[in-house]
């Protein structure tokens, strides 16, 4: 079975073309494939499934093997993958666990594709201990802080991820520093149970929280992560955010083959 490795600003994924519906992977196998010492290594695995109504269906699994909620960086990567497979031209519409998404290819350069991905509207948020909690396809807790680059994101994030205030499913945790040219974001991701170099739904939540903080009704927020730069555009009226777009790169890294529980890099 062929697979492709992609990443979106350092958030990396195993992508598999499952248009024929033949790929059935257990939770255990997915976690083994995503393991960074004994497998291919990835933050998650994505199946490109067939769809009768849309260009394709996206099914996302976290590195622990469990099916996850929406992944913004993964949404860009599967769009680039669909382009590589010849399924789409410059635009596509696909279905994911949180609903329908539109994606637009902005430009292509070698193995990197720059994509704008429409995210779901956000109609509510709440304050928990004076910090913003919202769902941008996945649940996110956003904490504004100084010197984010020096924070112990793993331990601080883990303690909040399992906090009973976020029962029953827990939350992703974002630490956000406001800078002159935008925001710097670091994210602890549930399911990966670690800091990732970038989180698409996390930077989206962080940008919207920044919009609330600064009273922005329509704008574009430049975001720096440890894995690269992203941009989030949105419109806001009261607590309602619409026309939310996540822009950034998706890069194909290599192709490989999975044989009897092990992987081989092919090219």
PDB file of C-alpha atoms in Angstrom, residues 51-249:
ATOM      1  CA  UNK A  51     -17.454  11.107  -1.970  1.00  0.00           C
ATOM      2  CA  UNK A  52     -20.600  11.114  -4.081  1.00  0.00           C
ATOM      3  CA  UNK A  53     -21.368  14.785  -3.472  1.00  0.00           C
ATOM      4  CA  UNK A  54     -17.938  16.406  -3.199  1.00  0.00           C
ATOM      5  CA  UNK A  55     -14.445  16.053  -4.630  1.00  0.00           C
ATOM      6  CA  UNK A  56     -13.415  13.749  -1.780  1.00  0.00           C
ATOM      7  CA  UNK A  57     -13.951  12.954   1.881  1.00  0.00           C
ATOM      8  CA  UNK A  58     -11.283  13.593   4.533  1.00  0.00           C
ATOM      9  CA  UNK A  59     -10.933  11.170   7.445  1.00  0.00           C
ATOM     10  CA  UNK A  60      -8.353  12.167  10.034  1.00  0.00           C
ATOM     11  CA  UNK A  61      -6.733  10.093  12.782  1.00  0.00           C
ATOM     12  CA  UNK A  62      -4.502  11.416  15.557  1.00  0.00           C
ATOM     13  CA  UNK A  63      -1.107   9.885  16.300  1.00  0.00           C
ATOM     14  CA  UNK A  64      -2.681   7.815  19.086  1.00  0.00           C
ATOM     15  CA  UNK A  65      -4.729   6.012  16.426  1.00  0.00           C
ATOM     16  CA  UNK A  66      -8.079   7.482  17.424  1.00  0.00           C
ATOM     17  CA  UNK A  67     -10.221   9.323  14.898  1.00  0.00           C
ATOM     18  CA  UNK A  68      -9.799  13.031  15.449  1.00  0.00           C
ATOM     19  CA  UNK A  69     -11.748  16.207  14.924  1.00  0.00           C
ATOM     20  CA  UNK A  70     -10.956  18.665  12.135  1.00  0.00           C
ATOM     21  CA  UNK A  71      -7.296  19.356  11.352  1.00  0.00           C
ATOM     22  CA  UNK A  72      -6.640  22.627   9.516  1.00  0.00           C
ATOM     23  CA  UNK A  73      -3.083  21.874   8.439  1.00  0.00           C
ATOM     24  CA  UNK A  74      -4.256  18.415   7.406  1.00  0.00           C
ATOM     25  CA  UNK A  75      -7.010  20.022   5.335  1.00  0.00           C
ATOM     26  CA  UNK A  76      -4.408  21.930   3.353  1.00  0.00           C
ATOM     27  CA  UNK A  77      -2.245  18.824   2.983  1.00  0.00           C
ATOM     28  CA  UNK A  78      -5.075  16.645   1.679  1.00  0.00           C
ATOM     29  CA  UNK A  79      -5.944  19.391  -0.817  1.00  0.00           C
ATOM     30  CA  UNK A  80      -2.343  19.379  -2.077  1.00  0.00           C
ATOM     31  CA  UNK A  81      -2.487  15.563  -2.185  1.00  0.00           C
ATOM     32  CA  UNK A  82      -5.689  15.657  -4.254  1.00  0.00           C
ATOM     33  CA  UNK A  83      -3.996  18.079  -6.632  1.00  0.00           C
ATOM     34  CA  UNK A  84      -0.995  15.731  -6.893  1.00  0.00           C
ATOM     35  CA  UNK A  85      -3.336  12.816  -7.697  1.00  0.00           C
ATOM     36  CA  UNK A  86      -5.001  14.860 -10.447  1.00  0.00           C
ATOM     37  CA  UNK A  87      -8.390  14.916  -8.695  1.00  0.00           C
ATOM     38  CA  UNK A  88      -8.695  18.700  -8.661  1.00  0.00           C
ATOM     39  CA  UNK A  89      -7.457  21.739 -10.525  1.00  0.00           C
ATOM     40  CA  UNK A  90      -7.390  25.027  -8.601  1.00  0.00           C
ATOM     41  CA  UNK A  91     -10.360  24.647  -6.264  1.00  0.00           C
ATOM     42  CA  UNK A  92     -12.125  21.859  -4.433  1.00  0.00           C
ATOM     43  CA  UNK A  93     -14.866  21.118  -1.945  1.00  0.00           C
ATOM     44  CA  UNK A  94     -14.525  18.262   0.514  1.00  0.00           C
ATOM     45  CA  UNK A  95     -16.314  16.816   3.501  1.00  0.00           C
ATOM     46  CA  UNK A  96     -14.708  16.374   6.917  1.00  0.00           C
ATOM     47  CA  UNK A  97     -15.938  15.430  10.366  1.00  0.00           C
ATOM     48  CA  UNK A  98     -16.982  19.029  11.114  1.00  0.00           C
ATOM     49  CA  UNK A  99     -18.718  19.659   7.787  1.00  0.00           C
ATOM     50  CA  UNK A 100     -17.962  20.973   4.310  1.00  0.00           C
ATOM     51  CA  UNK A 101     -14.769  22.858   3.436  1.00  0.00           C
ATOM     52  CA  UNK A 102     -13.751  24.781   0.338  1.00  0.00           C
ATOM     53  CA  UNK A 103     -10.078  25.071  -0.588  1.00  0.00           C
ATOM     54  CA  UNK A 104      -8.335  27.250  -3.158  1.00  0.00           C
ATOM     55  CA  UNK A 105      -4.826  26.685  -4.498  1.00  0.00           C
ATOM     56  CA  UNK A 106      -3.042  30.042  -4.456  1.00  0.00           C
ATOM     57  CA  UNK A 107       0.248  28.979  -6.043  1.00  0.00           C
ATOM     58  CA  UNK A 108       2.507  25.984  -6.592  1.00  0.00           C
ATOM     59  CA  UNK A 109       6.286  25.744  -6.360  1.00  0.00           C
ATOM     60  CA  UNK A 110       8.073  22.381  -6.723  1.00  0.00           C
ATOM     61  CA  UNK A 111       6.706  20.140  -3.953  1.00  0.00           C
ATOM     62  CA  UNK A 112       5.049  22.989  -2.036  1.00  0.00           C
ATOM     63  CA  UNK A 113       1.467  24.113  -2.628  1.00  0.00           C
ATOM     64  CA  UNK A 114       0.073  27.278  -1.051  1.00  0.00           C
ATOM     65  CA  UNK A 115      -3.571  26.877  -0.114  1.00  0.00           C
ATOM     66  CA  UNK A 116      -6.398  28.905   1.367  1.00  0.00           C
ATOM     67  CA  UNK A 117      -8.794  26.700   3.341  1.00  0.00           C
ATOM     68  CA  UNK A 118     -12.219  27.869   4.449  1.00  0.00           C
ATOM     69  CA  UNK A 119     -12.942  26.979   8.058  1.00  0.00           C
ATOM     70  CA  UNK A 120     -16.322  26.586   9.736  1.00  0.00           C
ATOM     71  CA  UNK A 121     -18.094  29.642  11.117  1.00  0.00           C
ATOM     72  CA  UNK A 122     -17.705  30.198  14.855  1.00  0.00           C
ATOM     73  CA  UNK A 123     -20.778  31.498  16.652  1.00  0.00           C
ATOM     74  CA  UNK A 124     -19.829  31.225  20.292  1.00  0.00           C
ATOM     75  CA  UNK A 125     -16.973  31.285  22.742  1.00  0.00           C
ATOM     76  CA  UNK A 126     -16.703  31.413  26.498  1.00  0.00           C
ATOM     77  CA  UNK A 127     -14.279  32.569  29.154  1.00  0.00           C
ATOM     78  CA  UNK A 128     -12.718  29.969  31.418  1.00  0.00           C
ATOM     79  CA  UNK A 129     -10.443  31.477  34.064  1.00  0.00           C
ATOM     80  CA  UNK A 130     -10.339  34.681  31.974  1.00  0.00           C
ATOM     81  CA  UNK A 131      -9.046  32.841  28.893  1.00  0.00           C
ATOM     82  CA  UNK A 132     -11.005  32.178  25.697  1.00  0.00           C
ATOM     83  CA  UNK A 133     -12.334  28.729  24.827  1.00  0.00           C
ATOM     84  CA  UNK A 134     -13.879  28.054  21.408  1.00  0.00           C
ATOM     85  CA  UNK A 135     -14.370  25.337  18.808  1.00  0.00           C
ATOM     86  CA  UNK A 136     -12.875  25.936  15.353  1.00  0.00           C
ATOM     87  CA  UNK A 137     -13.469  22.369  14.189  1.00  0.00           C
ATOM     88  CA  UNK A 138     -11.558  21.192  17.262  1.00  0.00           C
ATOM     89  CA  UNK A 139     -11.830  22.577  20.813  1.00  0.00           C
ATOM     90  CA  UNK A 140      -9.179  25.136  21.733  1.00  0.00           C
ATOM     91  CA  UNK A 141      -8.229  27.010  24.883  1.00  0.00           C
ATOM     92  CA  UNK A 142      -6.318  30.228  24.132  1.00  0.00           C
ATOM     93  CA  UNK A 143      -3.995  31.805  26.691  1.00  0.00           C
ATOM     94  CA  UNK A 144      -2.322  35.146  25.978  1.00  0.00           C
ATOM     95  CA  UNK A 145       1.119  35.336  27.551  1.00  0.00           C
ATOM     96  CA  UNK A 146       4.493  37.064  27.338  1.00  0.00           C
ATOM     97  CA  UNK A 147       7.697  35.246  26.371  1.00  0.00           C
ATOM     98  CA  UNK A 148       5.874  32.291  24.837  1.00  0.00           C
ATOM     99  CA  UNK A 149       9.125  30.990  23.363  1.00  0.00           C
ATOM    100  CA  UNK A 150      10.359  30.345  26.920  1.00  0.00           C
ATOM    101  CA  UNK A 151       7.241  28.563  28.206  1.00  0.00           C
ATOM    102  CA  UNK A 152       7.165  24.904  29.214  1.00  0.00           C
ATOM    103  CA  UNK A 153       4.369  24.196  26.746  1.00  0.00           C
ATOM    104  CA  UNK A 154       4.344  20.435  27.226  1.00  0.00           C
ATOM    105  CA  UNK A 155       3.834  20.408  30.992  1.00  0.00           C
ATOM    106  CA  UNK A 156       1.569  23.464  31.114  1.00  0.00           C
ATOM    107  CA  UNK A 157      -0.436  22.235  28.155  1.00  0.00           C
ATOM    108  CA  UNK A 158      -0.799  18.707  29.511  1.00  0.00           C
ATOM    109  CA  UNK A 159      -2.083  19.957  32.874  1.00  0.00           C
ATOM    110  CA  UNK A 160      -4.810  21.987  31.151  1.00  0.00           C
ATOM    111  CA  UNK A 161      -5.607  19.423  28.457  1.00  0.00           C
ATOM    112  CA  UNK A 162      -6.826  16.992  31.135  1.00  0.00           C
ATOM    113  CA  UNK A 163      -8.444  19.629  33.395  1.00  0.00           C
ATOM    114  CA  UNK A 164     -11.979  18.650  34.428  1.00  0.00           C
ATOM    115  CA  UNK A 165     -13.234  22.028  33.195  1.00  0.00           C
ATOM    116  CA  UNK A 166     -12.911  20.571  29.695  1.00  0.00           C
ATOM    117  CA  UNK A 167     -14.580  17.219  30.388  1.00  0.00           C
ATOM    118  CA  UNK A 168     -15.405  14.856  28.838  1.00  0.00           C
ATOM    119  CA  UNK A 169     -13.112  15.154  25.814  1.00  0.00           C
ATOM    120  CA  UNK A 170     -10.432  17.568  26.986  1.00  0.00           C
ATOM    121  CA  UNK A 171      -9.012  20.392  24.896  1.00  0.00           C
ATOM    122  CA  UNK A 172      -6.089  21.598  22.825  1.00  0.00           C
ATOM    123  CA  UNK A 173      -4.142  24.418  24.477  1.00  0.00           C
ATOM    124  CA  UNK A 174      -2.647  27.443  22.694  1.00  0.00           C
ATOM    125  CA  UNK A 175      -0.158  29.894  24.165  1.00  0.00           C
ATOM    126  CA  UNK A 176      -0.238  33.191  22.273  1.00  0.00           C
ATOM    127  CA  UNK A 177       2.146  36.132  22.345  1.00  0.00           C
ATOM    128  CA  UNK A 178       1.047  39.403  20.753  1.00  0.00           C
ATOM    129  CA  UNK A 179       3.793  40.940  18.631  1.00  0.00           C
ATOM    130  CA  UNK A 180       4.050  44.072  16.501  1.00  0.00           C
ATOM    131  CA  UNK A 181       3.411  42.187  13.257  1.00  0.00           C
ATOM    132  CA  UNK A 182       0.840  39.667  14.494  1.00  0.00           C
ATOM    133  CA  UNK A 183       0.952  36.778  16.945  1.00  0.00           C
ATOM    134  CA  UNK A 184       3.286  33.920  17.872  1.00  0.00           C
ATOM    135  CA  UNK A 185       1.505  30.664  18.744  1.00  0.00           C
ATOM    136  CA  UNK A 186       2.590  27.405  20.360  1.00  0.00           C
ATOM    137  CA  UNK A 187       0.079  24.569  20.721  1.00  0.00           C
ATOM    138  CA  UNK A 188      -0.240  21.457  22.863  1.00  0.00           C
ATOM    139  CA  UNK A 189      -2.399  19.012  20.882  1.00  0.00           C
ATOM    140  CA  UNK A 190      -4.617  16.351  22.375  1.00  0.00           C
ATOM    141  CA  UNK A 191      -4.354  13.019  20.558  1.00  0.00           C
ATOM    142  CA  UNK A 192      -0.720  13.778  19.768  1.00  0.00           C
ATOM    143  CA  UNK A 193      -0.233  14.480  23.508  1.00  0.00           C
ATOM    144  CA  UNK A 194       2.678  16.771  22.784  1.00  0.00           C
ATOM    145  CA  UNK A 195       3.492  20.160  21.358  1.00  0.00           C
ATOM    146  CA  UNK A 196       3.274  20.222  17.574  1.00  0.00           C
ATOM    147  CA  UNK A 197       5.228  22.627  15.392  1.00  0.00           C
ATOM    148  CA  UNK A 198       1.941  24.081  14.162  1.00  0.00           C
ATOM    149  CA  UNK A 199      -1.802  23.498  14.548  1.00  0.00           C
ATOM    150  CA  UNK A 200      -4.220  24.848  11.934  1.00  0.00           C
ATOM    151  CA  UNK A 201      -7.377  24.899  14.042  1.00  0.00           C
ATOM    152  CA  UNK A 202      -5.247  26.213  16.914  1.00  0.00           C
ATOM    153  CA  UNK A 203      -3.869  29.208  15.034  1.00  0.00           C
ATOM    154  CA  UNK A 204      -7.396  29.865  13.747  1.00  0.00           C
ATOM    155  CA  UNK A 205      -8.733  29.964  17.316  1.00  0.00           C
ATOM    156  CA  UNK A 206      -5.781  32.116  18.363  1.00  0.00           C
ATOM    157  CA  UNK A 207      -6.405  34.594  15.537  1.00  0.00           C
ATOM    158  CA  UNK A 208     -10.108  34.847  16.395  1.00  0.00           C
ATOM    159  CA  UNK A 209      -9.270  35.328  20.079  1.00  0.00           C
ATOM    160  CA  UNK A 210      -6.843  38.057  19.021  1.00  0.00           C
ATOM    161  CA  UNK A 211      -9.694  39.636  17.047  1.00  0.00           C
ATOM    162  CA  UNK A 212     -11.831  39.645  20.199  1.00  0.00           C
ATOM    163  CA  UNK A 213      -8.953  41.046  22.253  1.00  0.00           C
ATOM    164  CA  UNK A 214      -8.282  43.876  19.792  1.00  0.00           C
ATOM    165  CA  UNK A 215     -11.868  44.522  18.706  1.00  0.00           C
ATOM    166  CA  UNK A 216     -11.199  43.616  15.060  1.00  0.00           C
ATOM    167  CA  UNK A 217     -14.358  43.212  12.958  1.00  0.00           C
ATOM    168  CA  UNK A 218     -12.690  42.326   9.667  1.00  0.00           C
ATOM    169  CA  UNK A 219      -9.072  41.546   9.166  1.00  0.00           C
ATOM    170  CA  UNK A 220      -6.118  39.344   8.462  1.00  0.00           C
ATOM    171  CA  UNK A 221      -3.794  38.090  11.197  1.00  0.00           C
ATOM    172  CA  UNK A 222      -0.207  37.067  10.504  1.00  0.00           C
ATOM    173  CA  UNK A 223       0.806  34.100  12.630  1.00  0.00           C
ATOM    174  CA  UNK A 224       4.226  32.706  13.405  1.00  0.00           C
ATOM    175  CA  UNK A 225       4.594  29.140  14.665  1.00  0.00           C
ATOM    176  CA  UNK A 226       7.685  27.053  15.345  1.00  0.00           C
ATOM    177  CA  UNK A 227       7.039  25.360  11.992  1.00  0.00           C
ATOM    178  CA  UNK A 228       6.493  28.431   9.829  1.00  0.00           C
ATOM    179  CA  UNK A 229       4.102  31.236   9.000  1.00  0.00           C
ATOM    180  CA  UNK A 230       0.348  31.165   8.450  1.00  0.00           C
ATOM    181  CA  UNK A 231      -2.399  33.707   7.902  1.00  0.00           C
ATOM    182  CA  UNK A 232      -6.007  33.753   9.101  1.00  0.00           C
ATOM    183  CA  UNK A 233      -8.660  36.021   7.574  1.00  0.00           C
ATOM    184  CA  UNK A 234     -12.084  36.543   9.118  1.00  0.00           C
ATOM    185  CA  UNK A 235     -15.134  38.750   9.486  1.00  0.00           C
ATOM    186  CA  UNK A 236     -16.734  39.354  12.868  1.00  0.00           C
ATOM    187  CA  UNK A 237     -20.071  40.697  14.024  1.00  0.00           C
ATOM    188  CA  UNK A 238     -20.464  40.477  17.774  1.00  0.00           C
ATOM    189  CA  UNK A 239     -19.647  36.926  18.789  1.00  0.00           C
ATOM    190  CA  UNK A 240     -20.149  35.566  15.271  1.00  0.00           C
ATOM    191  CA  UNK A 241     -17.134  34.890  13.065  1.00  0.00           C
ATOM    192  CA  UNK A 242     -17.732  34.151   9.375  1.00  0.00           C
ATOM    193  CA  UNK A 243     -15.727  33.920   6.163  1.00  0.00           C
ATOM    194  CA  UNK A 244     -12.788  32.381   8.037  1.00  0.00           C
ATOM    195  CA  UNK A 245      -9.856  31.332   5.851  1.00  0.00           C
ATOM    196  CA  UNK A 246      -6.601  29.649   6.868  1.00  0.00           C
ATOM    197  CA  UNK A 247      -3.744  30.294   4.433  1.00  0.00           C
ATOM    198  CA  UNK A 248      -0.404  28.540   4.303  1.00  0.00           C
ATOM    199  CA  UNK A 249       1.820  25.937   2.634  1.00  0.00           C
TER     200      UNK A 249
END
